[in-house]
Coordinates of N, CA and C in Angstrom, one line a residue:
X1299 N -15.7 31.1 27.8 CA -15.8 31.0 26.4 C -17.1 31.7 25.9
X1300 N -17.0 32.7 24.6 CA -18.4 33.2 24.3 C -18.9 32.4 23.4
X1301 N -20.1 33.0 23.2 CA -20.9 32.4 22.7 C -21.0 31.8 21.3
X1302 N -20.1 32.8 20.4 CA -19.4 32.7 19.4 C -18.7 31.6 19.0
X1303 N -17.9 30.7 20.0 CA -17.0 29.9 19.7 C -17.3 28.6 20.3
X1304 N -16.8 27.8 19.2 CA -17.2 26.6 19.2 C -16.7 25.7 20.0
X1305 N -16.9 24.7 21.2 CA -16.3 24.3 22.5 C -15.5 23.1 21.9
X1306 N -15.6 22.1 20.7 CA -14.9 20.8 20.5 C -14.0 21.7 19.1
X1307 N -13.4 22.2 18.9 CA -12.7 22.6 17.2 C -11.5 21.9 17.5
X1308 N -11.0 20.4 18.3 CA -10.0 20.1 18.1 C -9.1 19.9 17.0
X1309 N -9.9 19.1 16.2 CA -9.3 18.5 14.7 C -9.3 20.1 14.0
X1310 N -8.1 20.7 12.8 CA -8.2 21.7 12.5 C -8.0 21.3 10.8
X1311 N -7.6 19.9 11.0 CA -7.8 19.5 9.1 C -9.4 19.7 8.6
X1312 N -9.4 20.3 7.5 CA -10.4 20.5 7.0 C -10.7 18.6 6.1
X1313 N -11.9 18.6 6.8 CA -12.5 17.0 6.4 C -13.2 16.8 4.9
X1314 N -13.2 17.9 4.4 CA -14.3 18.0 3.4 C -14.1 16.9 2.6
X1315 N -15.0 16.2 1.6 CA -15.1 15.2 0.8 C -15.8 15.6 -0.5
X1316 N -14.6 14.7 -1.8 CA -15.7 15.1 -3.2 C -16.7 14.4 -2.8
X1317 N -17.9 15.0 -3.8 CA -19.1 14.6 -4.2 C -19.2 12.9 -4.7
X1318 N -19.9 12.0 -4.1 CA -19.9 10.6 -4.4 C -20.2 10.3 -6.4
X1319 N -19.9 9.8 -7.1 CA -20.2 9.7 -8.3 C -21.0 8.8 -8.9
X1320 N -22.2 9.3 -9.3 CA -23.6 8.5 -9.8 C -23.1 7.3 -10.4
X1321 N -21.9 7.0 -11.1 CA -22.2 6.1 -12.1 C -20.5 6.4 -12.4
X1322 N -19.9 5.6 -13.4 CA -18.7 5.6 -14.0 C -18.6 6.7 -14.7
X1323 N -17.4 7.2 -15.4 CA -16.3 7.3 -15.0 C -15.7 7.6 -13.9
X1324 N -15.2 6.7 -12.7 CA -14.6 7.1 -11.5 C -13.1 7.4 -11.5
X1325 N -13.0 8.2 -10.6 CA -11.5 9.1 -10.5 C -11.0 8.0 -9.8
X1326 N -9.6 7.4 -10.2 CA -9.0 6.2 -10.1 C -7.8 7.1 -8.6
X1327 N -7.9 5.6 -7.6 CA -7.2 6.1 -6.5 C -5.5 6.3 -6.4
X1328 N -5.1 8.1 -5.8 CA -3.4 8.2 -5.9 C -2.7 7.3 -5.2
X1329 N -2.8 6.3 -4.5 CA -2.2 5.7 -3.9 C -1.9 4.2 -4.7
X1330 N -3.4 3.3 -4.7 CA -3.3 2.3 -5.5 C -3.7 2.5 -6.6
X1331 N -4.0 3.5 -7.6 CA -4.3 3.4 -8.9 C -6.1 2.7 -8.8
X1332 N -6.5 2.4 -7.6 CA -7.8 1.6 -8.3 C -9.2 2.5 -8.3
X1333 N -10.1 2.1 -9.0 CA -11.1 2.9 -9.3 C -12.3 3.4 -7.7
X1334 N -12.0 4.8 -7.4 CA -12.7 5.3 -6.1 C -14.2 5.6 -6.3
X1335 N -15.1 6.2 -5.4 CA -16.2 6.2 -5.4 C -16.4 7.5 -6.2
X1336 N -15.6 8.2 -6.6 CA -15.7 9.9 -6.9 C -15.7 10.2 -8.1
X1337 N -16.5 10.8 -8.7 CA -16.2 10.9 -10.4 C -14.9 11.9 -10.8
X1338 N -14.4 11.4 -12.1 CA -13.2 11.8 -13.2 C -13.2 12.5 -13.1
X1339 N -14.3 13.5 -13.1 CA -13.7 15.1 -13.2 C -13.8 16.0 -12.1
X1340 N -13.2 14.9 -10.8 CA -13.2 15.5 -9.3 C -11.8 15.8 -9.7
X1341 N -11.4 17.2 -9.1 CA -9.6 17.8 -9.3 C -9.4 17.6 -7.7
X1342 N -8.2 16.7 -7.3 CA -7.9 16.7 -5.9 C -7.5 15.5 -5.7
X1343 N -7.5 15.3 -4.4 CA -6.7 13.7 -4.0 C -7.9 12.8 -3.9
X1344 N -8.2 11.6 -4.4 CA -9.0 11.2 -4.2 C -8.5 9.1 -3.7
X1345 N -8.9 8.7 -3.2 CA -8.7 7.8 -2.3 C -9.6 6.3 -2.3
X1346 N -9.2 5.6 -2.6 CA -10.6 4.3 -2.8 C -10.5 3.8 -1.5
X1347 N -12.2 3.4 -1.0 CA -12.3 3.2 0.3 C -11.6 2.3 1.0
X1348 N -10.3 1.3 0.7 CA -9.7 0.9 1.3 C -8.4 2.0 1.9
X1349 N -7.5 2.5 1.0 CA -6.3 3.5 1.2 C -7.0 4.6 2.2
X1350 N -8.3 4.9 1.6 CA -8.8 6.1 2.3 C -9.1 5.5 4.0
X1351 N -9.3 4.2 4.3 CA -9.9 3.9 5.5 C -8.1 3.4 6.4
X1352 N -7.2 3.1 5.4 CA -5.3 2.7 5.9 C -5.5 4.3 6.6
X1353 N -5.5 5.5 5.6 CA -4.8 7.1 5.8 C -5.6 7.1 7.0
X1354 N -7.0 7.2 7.5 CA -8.1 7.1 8.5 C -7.1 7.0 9.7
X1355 N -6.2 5.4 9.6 CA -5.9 4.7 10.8 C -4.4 5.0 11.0
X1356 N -3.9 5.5 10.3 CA -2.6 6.2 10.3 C -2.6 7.3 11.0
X1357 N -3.5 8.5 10.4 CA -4.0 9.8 10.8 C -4.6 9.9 12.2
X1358 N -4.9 9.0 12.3 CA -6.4 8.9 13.6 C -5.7 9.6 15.0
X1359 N -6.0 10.0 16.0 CA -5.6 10.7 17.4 C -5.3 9.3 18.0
X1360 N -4.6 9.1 18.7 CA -3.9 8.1 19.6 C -4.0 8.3 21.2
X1361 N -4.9 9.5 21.4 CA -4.8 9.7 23.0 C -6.1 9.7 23.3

């Protein structure tokens, strides 16, 4: 392998996360409708830390 490349790049989903939101108005979760840690005017999926921690264990590697 050179030097270049990275030896663990198993996972190939990009993990990125919105920006946590100082204060209300929070962007309400697509799953359960309830209010997430992320501010309103995050554009994207956004997930309240229970649904987001279900998808986690759903998603997770099994081997």
């Amino acid at each position: 392998m050179s030097e270049g490349q990275a030896t663990n790049d198993y996972c190939l989903i990009d993990a990125t996360r919105p920006p946590k939101a100082d204060g209300p108005p929070y962007a309400e979760c697509v799953l359960c409708r309830e209010p997430t840690e992320y501010p309103e005017s995050y554009k994207g999926i956004t997930l309240c830390p229970v649904c987001e921690w279900q998808e986690a264990q759903r998603t997770a590697c099994s081997g």
